[in-house]
Coordinates of C-alpha atoms in Angstrom, one line a residue:
M173 CA -19.4 19.4 6.3
D174 CA -16.8 20.8 3.8
A175 CA -13.9 18.8 2.3
K176 CA -11.3 20.2 4.6
E177 CA -13.3 19.5 7.8
N178 CA -14.0 16.0 6.5
C179 CA -10.3 15.4 6.0
V180 CA -9.4 16.7 9.4
R181 CA -11.8 14.1 10.9
K182 CA -10.6 11.4 8.5
L183 CA -6.9 11.6 9.4
P184 CA -7.1 10.0 12.8
I185 CA -9.2 7.2 11.4
L186 CA -6.6 6.6 8.6
K187 CA -3.9 6.6 11.3
E188 CA -5.7 3.9 13.2
H189 CA -6.2 1.8 10.1
E190 CA -2.5 2.0 9.1
Y191 CA -1.5 1.0 12.6
R192 CA -3.6 -2.1 12.5
Q193 CA -3.2 -3.2 8.9
K194 CA -0.9 -6.1 8.0
K195 CA 2.7 -5.4 7.1
C196 CA 4.8 -6.4 4.1
I197 CA 8.1 -8.3 4.4
N198 CA 11.3 -8.1 2.3
Y199 CA 10.3 -11.2 0.4
F200 CA 13.1 -11.6 -2.1
S201 CA 14.7 -14.4 -0.2
I202 CA 11.5 -16.4 -0.4
H203 CA 10.8 -15.9 -4.1
T204 CA 13.0 -16.4 -7.2
F205 CA 12.7 -13.0 -8.9
T206 CA 14.8 -9.9 -8.3
R207 CA 14.3 -6.4 -7.1
E208 CA 14.7 -5.3 -10.8
D209 CA 11.9 -7.7 -11.7
R210 CA 9.7 -6.1 -9.1
M211 CA 10.5 -2.6 -10.4
A212 CA 9.6 -3.7 -14.0
I213 CA 6.3 -5.1 -12.9
I214 CA 5.4 -2.0 -10.8
D215 CA 6.1 0.0 -14.0
W216 CA 3.8 -2.3 -15.9
I217 CA 1.0 -1.8 -13.2
H218 CA 1.5 1.9 -13.5
A219 CA 1.4 1.9 -17.3
S220 CA -1.7 -0.2 -17.2
T221 CA -3.5 2.2 -14.8
V222 CA -2.5 5.2 -17.0
F223 CA -3.6 3.5 -20.3
F224 CA -7.0 2.5 -18.9
R225 CA -7.4 5.9 -17.1
F226 CA -8.0 4.2 -13.8
D227 CA -8.1 6.4 -10.7
E228 CA -4.7 6.9 -8.9
H229 CA -6.1 4.9 -6.0
V230 CA -6.0 1.9 -8.2
F231 CA -2.3 2.1 -8.7
F232 CA -1.5 2.4 -5.0
Y233 CA -4.0 -0.4 -4.0
A234 CA -2.7 -2.7 -6.7
V235 CA 0.9 -2.3 -5.6
A236 CA -0.1 -2.8 -1.9
Y237 CA -2.0 -6.0 -2.8
F238 CA 1.0 -7.3 -4.9
D239 CA 3.4 -6.8 -2.0
L240 CA 1.0 -8.2 0.7
V241 CA 0.3 -11.3 -1.3
L242 CA 4.0 -12.0 -1.9
S243 CA 4.5 -11.4 1.9
W244 CA 1.9 -13.9 2.9
E245 CA 3.2 -17.1 4.5
H246 CA 0.8 -19.2 2.4
T247 CA 2.1 -17.9 -0.9
Q248 CA 4.3 -20.5 -2.6
P249 CA 7.7 -19.4 -3.9
M250 CA 7.0 -17.4 -7.1
G251 CA 9.1 -16.9 -10.2
V252 CA 9.1 -14.0 -12.6
E253 CA 6.9 -15.9 -15.1
R254 CA 3.9 -15.5 -12.8
L255 CA 4.3 -11.9 -11.8
Q256 CA 2.3 -10.3 -14.6
C257 CA -0.6 -12.6 -13.9
L258 CA -0.4 -11.7 -10.2
A259 CA -0.1 -8.0 -11.0
A260 CA -3.1 -8.0 -13.4
C261 CA -5.2 -9.7 -10.8
C262 CA -4.1 -7.1 -8.2
V263 CA -5.2 -4.4 -10.6
W264 CA -8.5 -6.2 -11.2
T265 CA -9.1 -6.4 -7.4
A266 CA -8.2 -2.7 -6.9
V267 CA -10.6 -1.7 -9.7
S268 CA -13.3 -3.8 -8.2
E269 CA -12.8 -2.1 -4.9
F270 CA -13.4 1.4 -6.4
S271 CA -15.6 0.8 -9.4
G272 CA -17.6 -2.3 -8.5
P273 CA -17.2 -6.0 -9.5
D274 CA -18.4 -5.5 -13.0
A275 CA -15.9 -2.8 -14.0
L276 CA -13.5 -5.5 -15.3
N277 CA -14.0 -9.2 -16.0
L278 CA -12.0 -12.3 -16.9
N279 CA -12.1 -11.6 -20.6
D280 CA -10.8 -8.0 -20.1
I281 CA -7.9 -9.3 -18.1
H282 CA -7.2 -12.1 -20.6
D283 CA -7.3 -9.7 -23.6
W284 CA -5.0 -7.3 -21.7
T285 CA -2.4 -9.9 -20.9
D286 CA -2.7 -12.2 -24.0
K287 CA 1.0 -11.8 -24.8
D288 CA 2.0 -13.5 -21.6
P289 CA 1.9 -17.3 -22.1
Y290 CA 1.2 -17.9 -18.4
C291 CA -1.9 -15.7 -18.4
T292 CA -4.4 -18.3 -19.5
K293 CA -8.0 -17.8 -18.4
R294 CA -7.6 -20.7 -15.9
N295 CA -4.5 -19.2 -14.4
I296 CA -6.0 -15.7 -14.2
R297 CA -9.1 -17.0 -12.5
S298 CA -7.1 -19.0 -10.0
M299 CA -4.8 -16.1 -9.2
Y300 CA -7.7 -13.7 -8.8
H301 CA -9.3 -16.0 -6.3
F302 CA -6.0 -16.4 -4.5
V303 CA -5.5 -12.6 -4.2
N304 CA -9.0 -12.2 -2.8
Q305 CA -8.6 -15.1 -0.5
R306 CA -5.5 -13.5 0.9
F307 CA -7.6 -10.6 2.2
K308 CA -10.6 -12.8 3.0
F309 CA -12.5 -10.7 0.4
R310 CA -12.1 -7.6 2.6
T311 CA -9.7 -5.5 0.5
F312 CA -9.8 -2.1 2.1
I313 CA -6.3 -0.9 3.0
V314 CA -4.7 2.5 3.7
T315 CA -2.1 3.7 1.2
P316 CA 0.2 6.8 1.2
Y317 CA -2.2 8.3 -1.5
D318 CA -5.0 8.4 1.1
F319 CA -2.9 10.6 3.4
L320 CA -1.5 12.8 0.7
T321 CA -5.0 13.7 -0.7
C322 CA -6.0 14.7 2.9
F323 CA -2.9 16.8 3.3
H324 CA -3.6 18.6 0.0
T325 CA -7.2 19.3 0.9
I326 CA -6.4 20.6 4.4
L327 CA -3.7 22.9 3.0
D328 CA -6.0 24.1 0.2
I329 CA -3.5 23.2 -2.5
N330 CA -5.2 23.6 -5.8
N331 CA -5.4 20.5 -8.0
T332 CA -3.5 22.2 -10.7
H333 CA -0.7 23.5 -8.5
N334 CA 2.9 22.4 -9.1
V335 CA 3.2 21.1 -5.5
T336 CA 0.2 18.9 -6.1
W337 CA 1.7 17.3 -9.1
M338 CA 5.2 17.1 -7.7
S339 CA 4.1 15.4 -4.5
L340 CA 2.0 12.9 -6.5
Y341 CA 4.9 12.2 -8.8
L342 CA 7.2 11.5 -5.8
L343 CA 4.6 9.4 -4.2
E344 CA 4.1 7.3 -7.3
L345 CA 7.9 6.9 -7.6
S346 CA 8.0 5.7 -4.1
Q347 CA 6.0 2.6 -5.0
Y348 CA 8.8 1.4 -7.3
N349 CA 11.3 1.4 -4.4
Y350 CA 11.3 -1.9 -2.5
R351 CA 12.9 -0.2 0.5
L352 CA 9.9 2.1 0.9
C353 CA 7.3 -0.6 0.3
L354 CA 8.9 -3.5 2.1
V355 CA 10.7 -2.0 5.1
N356 CA 7.4 -0.9 6.6
F357 CA 7.6 2.8 6.6
A358 CA 4.1 3.9 7.5
P359 CA 1.9 5.2 4.6
S360 CA 1.5 8.5 6.5
L361 CA 5.3 8.9 6.7
I362 CA 5.8 8.3 3.0
A363 CA 3.1 10.8 2.2
A364 CA 4.6 13.4 4.6
A365 CA 8.0 12.9 3.1
A366 CA 6.6 13.3 -0.4
L367 CA 4.9 16.6 0.6
F368 CA 8.1 17.9 2.2
A369 CA 10.4 16.8 -0.6
S370 CA 8.1 18.5 -3.2
L371 CA 8.1 21.8 -1.2
R372 CA 11.9 21.7 -1.2
I373 CA 12.2 20.8 -4.8
M374 CA 9.9 23.6 -5.7
K375 CA 12.0 25.9 -3.5
L376 CA 9.1 26.9 -1.4
I377 CA 10.7 26.0 1.9
D378 CA 14.2 24.8 2.8
T379 CA 13.6 23.2 6.2
W380 CA 10.8 21.5 8.0
I381 CA 8.3 23.9 9.6
P382 CA 6.0 23.5 12.6
D383 CA 2.9 23.7 10.4
L384 CA 3.9 20.4 8.8
S385 CA 4.2 18.8 12.2
L386 CA 0.7 19.9 13.0
L387 CA -0.6 18.5 9.8
T388 CA 1.3 15.2 9.6
E389 CA 2.2 14.5 13.3
Y390 CA 5.8 14.0 12.3
A391 CA 8.8 16.0 13.4
G392 CA 11.4 17.3 11.0
D393 CA 14.2 15.5 12.8
D394 CA 12.5 12.2 12.8
P395 CA 15.2 9.8 11.4
D396 CA 12.7 7.8 9.3
L397 CA 11.3 11.0 7.8
V398 CA 14.8 12.3 6.9
H399 CA 15.7 8.9 5.4
V400 CA 12.5 8.6 3.3
T401 CA 12.8 12.2 2.1
D402 CA 16.4 11.5 1.0
I403 CA 15.2 8.4 -0.9
L404 CA 12.5 10.4 -2.7
Y405 CA 15.1 13.0 -3.7
W406 CA 17.3 10.2 -5.1
L407 CA 14.3 8.7 -7.0
F408 CA 13.5 12.1 -8.5
I409 CA 17.0 12.5 -9.8
Q410 CA 17.2 8.9 -11.1
A411 CA 13.8 8.8 -12.7
S412 CA 14.7 10.9 -15.7
S413 CA 17.7 8.7 -16.7
T414 CA 16.4 5.2 -15.7
D415 CA 14.2 3.2 -18.0
G416 CA 12.6 1.4 -15.1
Y417 CA 10.6 4.5 -14.2
K418 CA 9.5 5.3 -17.8
S419 CA 5.8 5.2 -17.3
V420 CA 5.6 7.5 -14.3
H421 CA 8.3 9.8 -15.7
R422 CA 6.3 10.1 -19.0
K423 CA 3.0 10.8 -17.1
Y424 CA 4.5 13.7 -15.1
S425 CA 6.3 15.1 -18.1
L426 CA 3.0 16.1 -19.7
M427 CA 1.8 19.7 -19.8
R428 CA -1.4 18.8 -17.9
R429 CA 0.7 17.8 -15.0
R430 CA 2.9 20.9 -15.3
C431 CA 5.9 18.9 -16.6
V432 CA 7.1 18.5 -13.0
A433 CA 9.2 15.5 -13.9
Q434 CA 11.4 17.9 -16.0
I435 CA 12.2 20.3 -13.2
K436 CA 15.9 20.5 -12.4
V437 CA 17.3 20.5 -8.9

């Protein structure tokens, strides 16, 4: 079975998983940190995954774990001082999911977060256990990245093509935005909007086409799709002038990613 056929068979399975998986809530009324604090910690997660050259899956999984843990009814109100420890443990859990339990350990996490006074070995160990307890040690989830990689494969978009990098850039930007992560837009919808927005930014198409409906199962006049596409456009424009997106903007300003963050619209 080739990669394209495998993705065609995989998409309905991903759809079923996304329908069944737990949802996040808009948790800012429960905890004592702000939307700006969340944005800063997402950028920290992103910068960490880039620095250690973790697979892109790790970033999306870590963000999903972070939001799901904070949405859990058994999570006590949390302040900004605990966020880096939580984020580091979410990255640790995500790396363990993809690379095995020995890929990172307590000493790695402690060394990595040693400038944070809250991140003692005791607190890290406790937080890591709490994160995994949240998922009952079954940490497989579906993210927008899973859908986008399938879309790319089915469309035969080359890994070095500008559309590949642009849609990945928009998808990574989407994780910074609390509305996209905490208002429960489906991962497949966010991925479809990232693909469509990238095609428009690259001036390859102006309007939704039937082929995209066949691929994504969304219609071009779907209000949620239009809304998410508009948010992604706004994020693309804001990212170049907003410090909060500095890690992802820097990553996609590199030549090996075709400098897509520098494209003007």
